Amino acid sequence: MGTPESAAAPAGPDEASISRTSPPPMSPQVTGCRGAGHGPKRLSRRMGQKKRIAEKELQQSPLDTAQSPSPKEPHLRPASSLGPQCSIYFSSPKSHPARLGTEFFDQPAIPLARAFLGQVLVRRLADGTELRGRIVETEAYLGPEDEAAHSRGGRQTTRNRGMFMKPGTLYVYIIYGMYFCMNVSSQGDGACVLLRALEPLGGLETMRQLRNNLRKGTLSRTLKDRELCNGPSKLCQALAIDKSFDQRDLAQDEAMWLEYGLLGPSRPAVVAAARVGIGNAGEWTQKPLRFYFQGSPWVSVVDKAAEQKNTQT
């Protein structure tokens, strides 16, 4: 992510032997040839022509030849323009080289929910501290047809407006009057992806402190690493995400963004299972619209039946 050879025509047999720095010395035998009376003038004209040709060739620079390539040579871009190019999925290359851009989010909810797995969510706090976590579990919500979605029937409200905004828009809502859940809008009106669990990668002690500040009950037990972000509300607590993030653009926001996570050939198998906590949604309660990395200790809920089915297929 060479410069072509000179495009000048090759020199003739006589021109090839001419020095490029000075005219050849006069041969004493020339004056003794036939027509000696006109020899000096003719010789002078020939020498003058050859000198001009040599000077013209010397004036031709490599830059000029790059601009006028030989028909036999491919025209290459200058070396300064070569090098790794930024993918269309990346944005803000100066500040966040690996940041995923709008094009990444602009896909239907199901493939987007799968694509989220393995990517790294980054949260920058006001003091500059960056918290990082790899996404290991998501849920897809398909919009008006989905009886479990907040946008079912095409219903638009002040609360769910983020679901109908451009792909990559955050939809943050509150449950039980105290916990937050974070979704990212996808392609299609009213469709989005819920981020359910992260594998903490950086800033774990800060995450632990943020979680402790909001925990109910005893604080005598220290939270284990796998307990920091293994649920949609826990994730929001650990990253200090609240309603103020609603309707922000994840492709452009300065306090939170998504980075490409390199997993390589060791990428775990993806399990498709029923969503969690879906009630009174008929057949939609059992649709396999939750996706997670099989064997990940960071997942919120493991579905053994779905894993077995996944292994068989």
mmCIF file of C-alpha atoms in Angstrom:
data_model
loop_
_atom_site.group_PDB
_atom_site.id
_atom_site.type_symbol
_atom_site.label_atom_id
_atom_site.label_comp_id
_atom_site.label_asym_id
_atom_site.label_seq_id
_atom_site.Cartn_x
_atom_site.Cartn_y
_atom_site.Cartn_z
ATOM 1 C CA MET A 1 0.000 0.000 0.000
ATOM 2 C CA GLY A 2 11.192 3.300 -11.092
ATOM 3 C CA THR A 3 11.387 5.587 -13.182
ATOM 4 C CA PRO A 4 11.107 4.448 -16.833
ATOM 5 C CA GLU A 5 14.059 4.589 -19.133
ATOM 6 C CA SER A 6 14.685 7.604 -21.374
ATOM 7 C CA ALA A 7 12.070 8.077 -24.058
ATOM 8 C CA ALA A 8 14.505 9.763 -26.476
ATOM 9 C CA ALA A 9 15.062 8.083 -29.855
ATOM 10 C CA PRO A 10 18.264 5.946 -29.958
ATOM 11 C CA ALA A 11 21.320 7.644 -31.463
ATOM 12 C CA GLY A 12 22.493 6.751 -34.996
ATOM 13 C CA PRO A 13 25.765 4.882 -35.692
ATOM 14 C CA ASP A 14 27.817 8.107 -35.812
ATOM 15 C CA GLU A 15 26.052 9.743 -32.844
ATOM 16 C CA ALA A 16 26.684 6.769 -30.594
ATOM 17 C CA SER A 17 30.430 7.410 -30.688
ATOM 18 C CA ILE A 18 30.169 11.089 -29.866
ATOM 19 C CA SER A 19 31.295 12.251 -26.438
ATOM 20 C CA ARG A 20 28.518 13.857 -24.392
ATOM 21 C CA THR A 21 30.937 16.339 -22.821
ATOM 22 C CA SER A 22 33.015 17.758 -25.690
ATOM 23 C CA PRO A 23 33.298 17.470 -29.487
ATOM 24 C CA PRO A 24 35.768 14.880 -30.839
ATOM 25 C CA PRO A 25 39.281 16.058 -31.708
ATOM 26 C CA MET A 26 39.883 16.964 -35.357
ATOM 27 C CA SER A 27 41.588 14.246 -37.274
ATOM 28 C CA PRO A 28 44.574 15.411 -39.347
ATOM 29 C CA GLN A 29 43.521 12.984 -42.081
ATOM 30 C CA VAL A 30 40.297 14.891 -42.770
ATOM 31 C CA THR A 31 42.043 17.783 -44.539
ATOM 32 C CA GLY A 32 43.675 15.355 -46.899
ATOM 33 C CA CYS A 33 40.478 13.772 -48.172
ATOM 34 C CA ARG A 34 38.819 14.484 -51.494
ATOM 35 C CA GLY A 35 37.275 17.956 -51.703
ATOM 36 C CA ALA A 36 39.677 19.324 -49.144
ATOM 37 C CA GLY A 37 38.836 22.847 -50.239
ATOM 38 C CA HIS A 38 35.375 22.607 -48.592
ATOM 39 C CA GLY A 39 36.359 20.129 -45.864
ATOM 40 C CA PRO A 40 36.780 22.514 -42.892
ATOM 41 C CA LYS A 41 33.327 24.093 -43.379
ATOM 42 C CA ARG A 42 31.552 20.770 -43.768
ATOM 43 C CA LEU A 43 33.410 19.362 -40.792
ATOM 44 C CA SER A 44 32.497 22.400 -38.729
ATOM 45 C CA ARG A 45 28.787 22.042 -39.602
ATOM 46 C CA ARG A 46 28.825 18.326 -38.781
ATOM 47 C CA MET A 47 30.582 18.937 -35.480
ATOM 48 C CA GLY A 48 28.119 21.693 -34.626
ATOM 49 C CA GLN A 49 25.128 19.446 -35.327
ATOM 50 C CA LYS A 50 26.559 16.609 -33.267
ATOM 51 C CA LYS A 51 27.394 18.942 -30.413
ATOM 52 C CA ARG A 52 23.823 20.249 -30.370
ATOM 53 C CA ILE A 53 22.485 16.669 -30.311
ATOM 54 C CA ALA A 54 24.778 15.786 -27.409
ATOM 55 C CA GLU A 55 23.773 18.903 -25.462
ATOM 56 C CA LYS A 56 20.078 18.156 -26.067
ATOM 57 C CA GLU A 57 20.501 14.642 -24.685
ATOM 58 C CA LEU A 58 22.338 15.983 -21.622
ATOM 59 C CA GLN A 59 19.515 18.434 -20.941
ATOM 60 C CA GLN A 60 16.971 15.612 -20.781
ATOM 61 C CA SER A 61 16.406 14.842 -17.075
ATOM 62 C CA PRO A 62 14.953 11.672 -15.457
ATOM 63 C CA LEU A 63 11.904 13.710 -14.442
ATOM 64 C CA ASP A 64 11.261 14.606 -18.088
ATOM 65 C CA THR A 65 11.497 10.995 -19.157
ATOM 66 C CA ALA A 66 9.089 9.967 -16.400
ATOM 67 C CA GLN A 67 6.582 12.396 -17.813
ATOM 68 C CA SER A 68 7.051 11.060 -21.371
ATOM 69 C CA PRO A 69 7.530 7.299 -21.043
ATOM 70 C CA SER A 70 8.716 5.107 -23.870
ATOM 71 C CA PRO A 71 5.929 3.228 -25.655
ATOM 72 C CA LYS A 72 7.843 0.059 -24.816
ATOM 73 C CA GLU A 73 7.981 0.792 -21.082
ATOM 74 C CA PRO A 74 5.047 0.809 -18.595
ATOM 75 C CA HIS A 75 4.264 4.184 -17.050
ATOM 76 C CA LEU A 76 4.811 3.875 -13.293
ATOM 77 C CA ARG A 77 3.690 6.281 -10.619
ATOM 78 C CA PRO A 78 6.439 8.273 -8.880
ATOM 79 C CA ALA A 79 7.898 6.393 -5.921
ATOM 80 C CA SER A 80 6.504 8.956 -3.485
ATOM 81 C CA SER A 81 2.937 7.970 -4.414
ATOM 82 C CA LEU A 82 3.463 4.275 -3.802
ATOM 83 C CA GLY A 83 2.916 2.531 -0.479
ATOM 84 C CA PRO A 84 0.076 1.037 1.568
ATOM 85 C CA GLN A 85 -3.310 2.519 0.787
ATOM 86 C CA CYS A 86 -6.048 3.035 3.372
ATOM 87 C CA SER A 87 -9.042 0.718 3.047
ATOM 88 C CA ILE A 88 -12.407 2.267 2.342
ATOM 89 C CA TYR A 89 -13.499 0.858 5.699
ATOM 90 C CA PHE A 90 -11.085 3.115 7.584
ATOM 91 C CA SER A 91 -11.650 6.761 8.460
ATOM 92 C CA SER A 92 -9.762 9.545 10.227
ATOM 93 C CA PRO A 93 -6.375 8.054 9.242
ATOM 94 C CA LYS A 94 -4.375 10.821 10.935
ATOM 95 C CA SER A 95 -5.818 10.294 14.404
ATOM 96 C CA HIS A 96 -6.897 6.645 14.334
ATOM 97 C CA PRO A 97 -5.150 4.645 11.567
ATOM 98 C CA ALA A 98 -7.223 1.490 12.171
ATOM 99 C CA ARG A 99 -10.576 3.137 12.779
ATOM 100 C CA LEU A 100 -13.491 1.514 10.963
ATOM 101 C CA GLY A 101 -15.535 3.962 8.923
ATOM 102 C CA THR A 102 -19.109 4.345 7.731
ATOM 103 C CA GLU A 103 -18.760 1.731 4.972
ATOM 104 C CA PHE A 104 -18.186 -0.974 7.588
ATOM 105 C CA PHE A 105 -21.519 -0.268 9.283
ATOM 106 C CA ASP A 106 -23.458 0.047 6.027
ATOM 107 C CA GLN A 107 -24.584 -3.593 5.775
ATOM 108 C CA PRO A 108 -27.654 -5.547 6.934
ATOM 109 C CA ALA A 109 -28.000 -6.321 10.624
ATOM 110 C CA ILE A 110 -27.145 -10.034 10.500
ATOM 111 C CA PRO A 111 -23.856 -9.768 8.571
ATOM 112 C CA LEU A 112 -22.977 -6.665 10.583
ATOM 113 C CA ALA A 113 -23.587 -8.529 13.861
ATOM 114 C CA ARG A 114 -21.146 -11.198 12.659
ATOM 115 C CA ALA A 115 -18.661 -8.643 11.353
ATOM 116 C CA PHE A 116 -18.533 -6.935 14.760
ATOM 117 C CA LEU A 117 -17.082 -10.073 16.336
ATOM 118 C CA GLY A 118 -13.356 -9.673 16.828
ATOM 119 C CA GLN A 119 -13.291 -5.909 16.284
ATOM 120 C CA VAL A 120 -11.993 -3.677 19.070
ATOM 121 C CA LEU A 121 -14.190 -1.068 20.745
ATOM 122 C CA VAL A 122 -12.222 1.894 22.114
ATOM 123 C CA ARG A 123 -13.505 4.384 24.671
ATOM 124 C CA ARG A 124 -11.473 7.519 25.392
ATOM 125 C CA LEU A 125 -12.295 9.110 28.747
ATOM 126 C CA ALA A 126 -12.113 12.839 29.454
ATOM 127 C CA ASP A 127 -8.650 12.485 31.018
ATOM 128 C CA GLY A 128 -7.298 10.759 27.891
ATOM 129 C CA THR A 129 -7.417 7.223 29.300
ATOM 130 C CA GLU A 130 -8.326 4.695 26.598
ATOM 131 C CA LEU A 131 -10.326 1.583 27.457
ATOM 132 C CA ARG A 132 -10.281 -1.259 24.929
ATOM 133 C CA GLY A 133 -12.264 -4.435 24.490
ATOM 134 C CA ARG A 134 -12.671 -7.023 21.748
ATOM 135 C CA ILE A 135 -16.294 -7.679 20.798
ATOM 136 C CA VAL A 136 -17.172 -11.337 21.398
ATOM 137 C CA GLU A 137 -20.994 -11.312 21.448
ATOM 138 C CA THR A 138 -23.701 -9.427 19.543
ATOM 139 C CA GLU A 139 -27.417 -9.599 18.721
ATOM 140 C CA ALA A 140 -29.101 -8.568 15.469
ATOM 141 C CA TYR A 141 -32.445 -6.733 15.388
ATOM 142 C CA LEU A 142 -34.000 -6.646 11.944
ATOM 143 C CA GLY A 143 -36.311 -3.650 12.089
ATOM 144 C CA PRO A 144 -40.109 -3.363 11.611
ATOM 145 C CA GLU A 145 -40.656 -7.091 10.920
ATOM 146 C CA ASP A 146 -38.790 -8.118 14.088
ATOM 147 C CA GLU A 147 -41.278 -8.455 16.947
ATOM 148 C CA ALA A 148 -38.445 -8.198 19.485
ATOM 149 C CA ALA A 149 -37.066 -4.916 18.103
ATOM 150 C CA HIS A 150 -37.926 -1.507 19.531
ATOM 151 C CA SER A 151 -38.762 -0.509 15.964
ATOM 152 C CA ARG A 152 -41.308 -3.295 15.389
ATOM 153 C CA GLY A 153 -44.133 -2.285 13.092
ATOM 154 C CA GLY A 154 -42.063 0.672 11.877
ATOM 155 C CA ARG A 155 -42.728 2.574 15.085
ATOM 156 C CA GLN A 156 -40.507 5.647 15.457
ATOM 157 C CA THR A 157 -40.216 7.526 18.740
ATOM 158 C CA THR A 158 -37.890 10.017 20.350
ATOM 159 C CA ARG A 159 -36.339 7.105 22.217
ATOM 160 C CA ASN A 160 -35.534 4.871 19.231
ATOM 161 C CA ARG A 161 -34.707 7.542 16.652
ATOM 162 C CA GLY A 162 -31.097 6.345 16.456
ATOM 163 C CA MET A 163 -32.306 3.056 14.947
ATOM 164 C CA PHE A 164 -33.586 4.940 11.894
ATOM 165 C CA MET A 165 -30.510 7.087 11.388
ATOM 166 C CA LYS A 166 -27.568 6.323 9.102
ATOM 167 C CA PRO A 167 -25.559 3.118 9.659
ATOM 168 C CA GLY A 168 -23.056 3.512 12.475
ATOM 169 C CA THR A 169 -25.338 5.675 14.626
ATOM 170 C CA LEU A 170 -25.460 4.697 18.302
ATOM 171 C CA TYR A 171 -28.768 3.806 19.891
ATOM 172 C CA VAL A 172 -28.385 3.852 23.687
ATOM 173 C CA TYR A 173 -31.406 3.142 25.852
ATOM 174 C CA ILE A 174 -32.012 2.619 29.552
ATOM 175 C CA ILE A 175 -33.546 -0.486 31.148
ATOM 176 C CA TYR A 176 -34.935 -0.967 34.644
ATOM 177 C CA GLY A 177 -34.521 2.783 35.067
ATOM 178 C CA MET A 178 -30.789 2.480 35.790
ATOM 179 C CA TYR A 179 -28.851 0.363 33.253
ATOM 180 C CA PHE A 180 -27.816 1.241 29.717
ATOM 181 C CA CYS A 181 -27.543 -0.893 26.589
ATOM 182 C CA MET A 182 -25.710 0.183 23.440
ATOM 183 C CA ASN A 183 -26.732 -0.638 19.872
ATOM 184 C CA VAL A 184 -25.305 0.408 16.509
ATOM 185 C CA SER A 185 -27.665 1.074 13.591
ATOM 186 C CA SER A 186 -27.195 -0.973 10.440
ATOM 187 C CA GLN A 187 -28.459 -0.916 6.877
ATOM 188 C CA GLY A 188 -32.263 -0.774 6.801
ATOM 189 C CA ASP A 189 -34.677 1.468 8.709
ATOM 190 C CA GLY A 190 -35.068 0.446 12.316
ATOM 191 C CA ALA A 191 -32.381 -2.273 12.170
ATOM 192 C CA CYS A 192 -29.430 -2.399 14.549
ATOM 193 C CA VAL A 193 -26.933 -4.566 16.397
ATOM 194 C CA LEU A 194 -26.750 -4.840 20.188
ATOM 195 C CA LEU A 195 -23.236 -5.144 21.621
ATOM 196 C CA ARG A 196 -23.508 -7.765 24.360
ATOM 197 C CA ALA A 197 -20.005 -8.624 25.574
ATOM 198 C CA LEU A 198 -16.342 -7.646 25.302
ATOM 199 C CA GLU A 199 -13.032 -9.267 26.061
ATOM 200 C CA PRO A 200 -11.208 -6.535 28.048
ATOM 201 C CA LEU A 201 -7.881 -5.638 26.438
ATOM 202 C CA GLY A 202 -6.769 -2.367 28.005
ATOM 203 C CA GLY A 203 -7.620 -0.200 31.011
ATOM 204 C CA LEU A 204 -8.962 -3.087 33.078
ATOM 205 C CA GLU A 205 -8.389 -1.417 36.441
ATOM 206 C CA THR A 206 -10.293 1.656 35.295
ATOM 207 C CA MET A 207 -13.097 -0.593 34.060
ATOM 208 C CA ARG A 208 -13.157 -2.320 37.437
ATOM 209 C CA GLN A 209 -13.394 1.001 39.255
ATOM 210 C CA LEU A 210 -16.208 2.217 36.973
ATOM 211 C CA ARG A 211 -18.125 -1.006 37.506
ATOM 212 C CA ASN A 212 -17.656 -0.847 41.280
ATOM 213 C CA ASN A 213 -18.959 2.708 41.360
ATOM 214 C CA LEU A 214 -22.286 1.486 39.958
ATOM 215 C CA ARG A 215 -22.583 -1.953 41.548
ATOM 216 C CA LYS A 216 -25.367 -2.745 43.943
ATOM 217 C CA GLY A 217 -24.818 -4.660 47.154
ATOM 218 C CA THR A 218 -21.489 -5.599 48.693
ATOM 219 C CA LEU A 219 -18.230 -4.310 47.299
ATOM 220 C CA SER A 220 -16.059 -6.692 49.291
ATOM 221 C CA ARG A 221 -15.524 -9.047 46.350
ATOM 222 C CA THR A 222 -13.197 -7.910 43.597
ATOM 223 C CA LEU A 223 -14.637 -8.329 40.133
ATOM 224 C CA LYS A 224 -12.833 -10.872 37.983
ATOM 225 C CA ASP A 225 -11.645 -9.791 34.556
ATOM 226 C CA ARG A 226 -14.257 -11.929 32.804
ATOM 227 C CA GLU A 227 -16.997 -10.172 34.801
ATOM 228 C CA LEU A 228 -16.147 -6.687 33.646
ATOM 229 C CA CYS A 229 -17.918 -6.671 30.266
ATOM 230 C CA ASN A 230 -19.850 -9.964 30.024
ATOM 231 C CA GLY A 231 -23.250 -8.417 29.435
ATOM 232 C CA PRO A 232 -24.693 -5.388 27.594
ATOM 233 C CA SER A 233 -25.214 -3.287 30.730
ATOM 234 C CA LYS A 234 -21.909 -4.355 32.293
ATOM 235 C CA LEU A 235 -20.191 -3.324 29.077
ATOM 236 C CA CYS A 236 -21.739 0.151 29.309
ATOM 237 C CA GLN A 237 -20.775 0.506 32.964
ATOM 238 C CA ALA A 238 -17.180 -0.555 32.334
ATOM 239 C CA LEU A 239 -16.799 1.949 29.479
ATOM 240 C CA ALA A 240 -18.773 4.787 31.128
ATOM 241 C CA ILE A 241 -21.398 4.803 28.385
ATOM 242 C CA ASP A 242 -24.675 6.524 29.183
ATOM 243 C CA LYS A 243 -27.586 8.188 27.406
ATOM 244 C CA SER A 244 -25.344 11.053 26.269
ATOM 245 C CA PHE A 245 -23.917 8.693 23.622
ATOM 246 C CA ASP A 246 -27.315 8.163 22.006
ATOM 247 C CA GLN A 247 -27.409 9.179 18.310
ATOM 248 C CA ARG A 248 -23.641 9.703 18.092
ATOM 249 C CA ASP A 249 -21.820 8.560 14.970
ATOM 250 C CA LEU A 250 -19.427 5.722 15.825
ATOM 251 C CA ALA A 251 -17.491 6.401 12.625
ATOM 252 C CA GLN A 252 -16.734 9.990 13.657
ATOM 253 C CA ASP A 253 -17.036 10.303 17.437
ATOM 254 C CA GLU A 254 -13.914 11.366 19.344
ATOM 255 C CA ALA A 255 -14.809 9.630 22.611
ATOM 256 C CA MET A 256 -15.527 6.190 21.186
ATOM 257 C CA TRP A 257 -14.717 4.311 17.971
ATOM 258 C CA LEU A 258 -14.216 0.867 16.492
ATOM 259 C CA GLU A 259 -10.859 -0.498 15.372
ATOM 260 C CA TYR A 260 -10.061 -3.482 13.203
ATOM 261 C CA GLY A 261 -9.040 -6.433 15.370
ATOM 262 C CA LEU A 262 -6.484 -8.855 13.953
ATOM 263 C CA LEU A 263 -7.348 -12.443 14.835
ATOM 264 C CA GLY A 264 -5.626 -14.289 11.989
ATOM 265 C CA PRO A 265 -6.200 -17.982 11.233
ATOM 266 C CA SER A 266 -6.985 -18.695 14.909
ATOM 267 C CA ARG A 267 -10.359 -16.927 14.696
ATOM 268 C CA PRO A 268 -12.830 -18.949 16.823
ATOM 269 C CA ALA A 269 -15.988 -20.536 15.433
ATOM 270 C CA VAL A 270 -19.102 -18.352 15.569
ATOM 271 C CA VAL A 271 -22.199 -19.713 17.298
ATOM 272 C CA ALA A 272 -25.673 -18.584 16.180
ATOM 273 C CA ALA A 273 -28.116 -18.840 19.093
ATOM 274 C CA ALA A 274 -31.413 -17.397 20.320
ATOM 275 C CA ARG A 275 -31.306 -13.875 21.732
ATOM 276 C CA VAL A 276 -31.348 -13.360 25.487
ATOM 277 C CA GLY A 277 -34.196 -11.792 27.494
ATOM 278 C CA ILE A 278 -36.694 -11.683 24.607
ATOM 279 C CA GLY A 279 -40.240 -12.133 25.901
ATOM 280 C CA ASN A 280 -43.660 -12.062 24.221
ATOM 281 C CA ALA A 281 -42.159 -11.948 20.742
ATOM 282 C CA GLY A 282 -43.617 -15.185 19.402
ATOM 283 C CA GLU A 283 -41.382 -17.085 16.995
ATOM 284 C CA TRP A 284 -38.785 -14.328 17.191
ATOM 285 C CA THR A 285 -37.762 -15.471 20.654
ATOM 286 C CA GLN A 286 -36.130 -18.561 19.137
ATOM 287 C CA LYS A 287 -34.613 -17.132 15.979
ATOM 288 C CA PRO A 288 -30.787 -17.561 15.972
ATOM 289 C CA LEU A 289 -29.928 -13.875 15.894
ATOM 290 C CA ARG A 290 -27.336 -13.843 18.684
ATOM 291 C CA PHE A 291 -23.740 -14.461 17.650
ATOM 292 C CA TYR A 292 -20.729 -15.202 19.816
ATOM 293 C CA PHE A 293 -17.285 -16.782 19.719
ATOM 294 C CA GLN A 294 -17.457 -20.392 20.762
ATOM 295 C CA GLY A 295 -15.281 -21.169 23.781
ATOM 296 C CA SER A 296 -14.814 -17.520 24.743
ATOM 297 C CA PRO A 297 -14.849 -17.054 28.545
ATOM 298 C CA TRP A 298 -16.027 -13.463 28.040
ATOM 299 C CA VAL A 299 -19.462 -14.336 26.587
ATOM 300 C CA SER A 300 -22.488 -13.462 28.723
ATOM 301 C CA VAL A 301 -24.605 -16.591 28.119
ATOM 302 C CA VAL A 302 -23.454 -19.893 26.608
ATOM 303 C CA ASP A 303 -25.992 -21.933 24.609
ATOM 304 C CA LYS A 304 -24.799 -25.550 24.677
ATOM 305 C CA ALA A 305 -27.572 -26.772 22.372
ATOM 306 C CA ALA A 306 -26.725 -24.142 19.761
ATOM 307 C CA GLU A 307 -23.031 -24.967 20.068
ATOM 308 C CA GLN A 308 -23.700 -28.646 19.497
ATOM 309 C CA LYS A 309 -25.814 -27.856 16.469
ATOM 310 C CA ASN A 310 -23.096 -25.527 15.225
ATOM 311 C CA THR A 311 -20.527 -28.323 15.539
ATOM 312 C CA GLN A 312 -22.698 -30.777 13.629
ATOM 313 C CA THR A 313 -23.211 -28.392 10.742
#
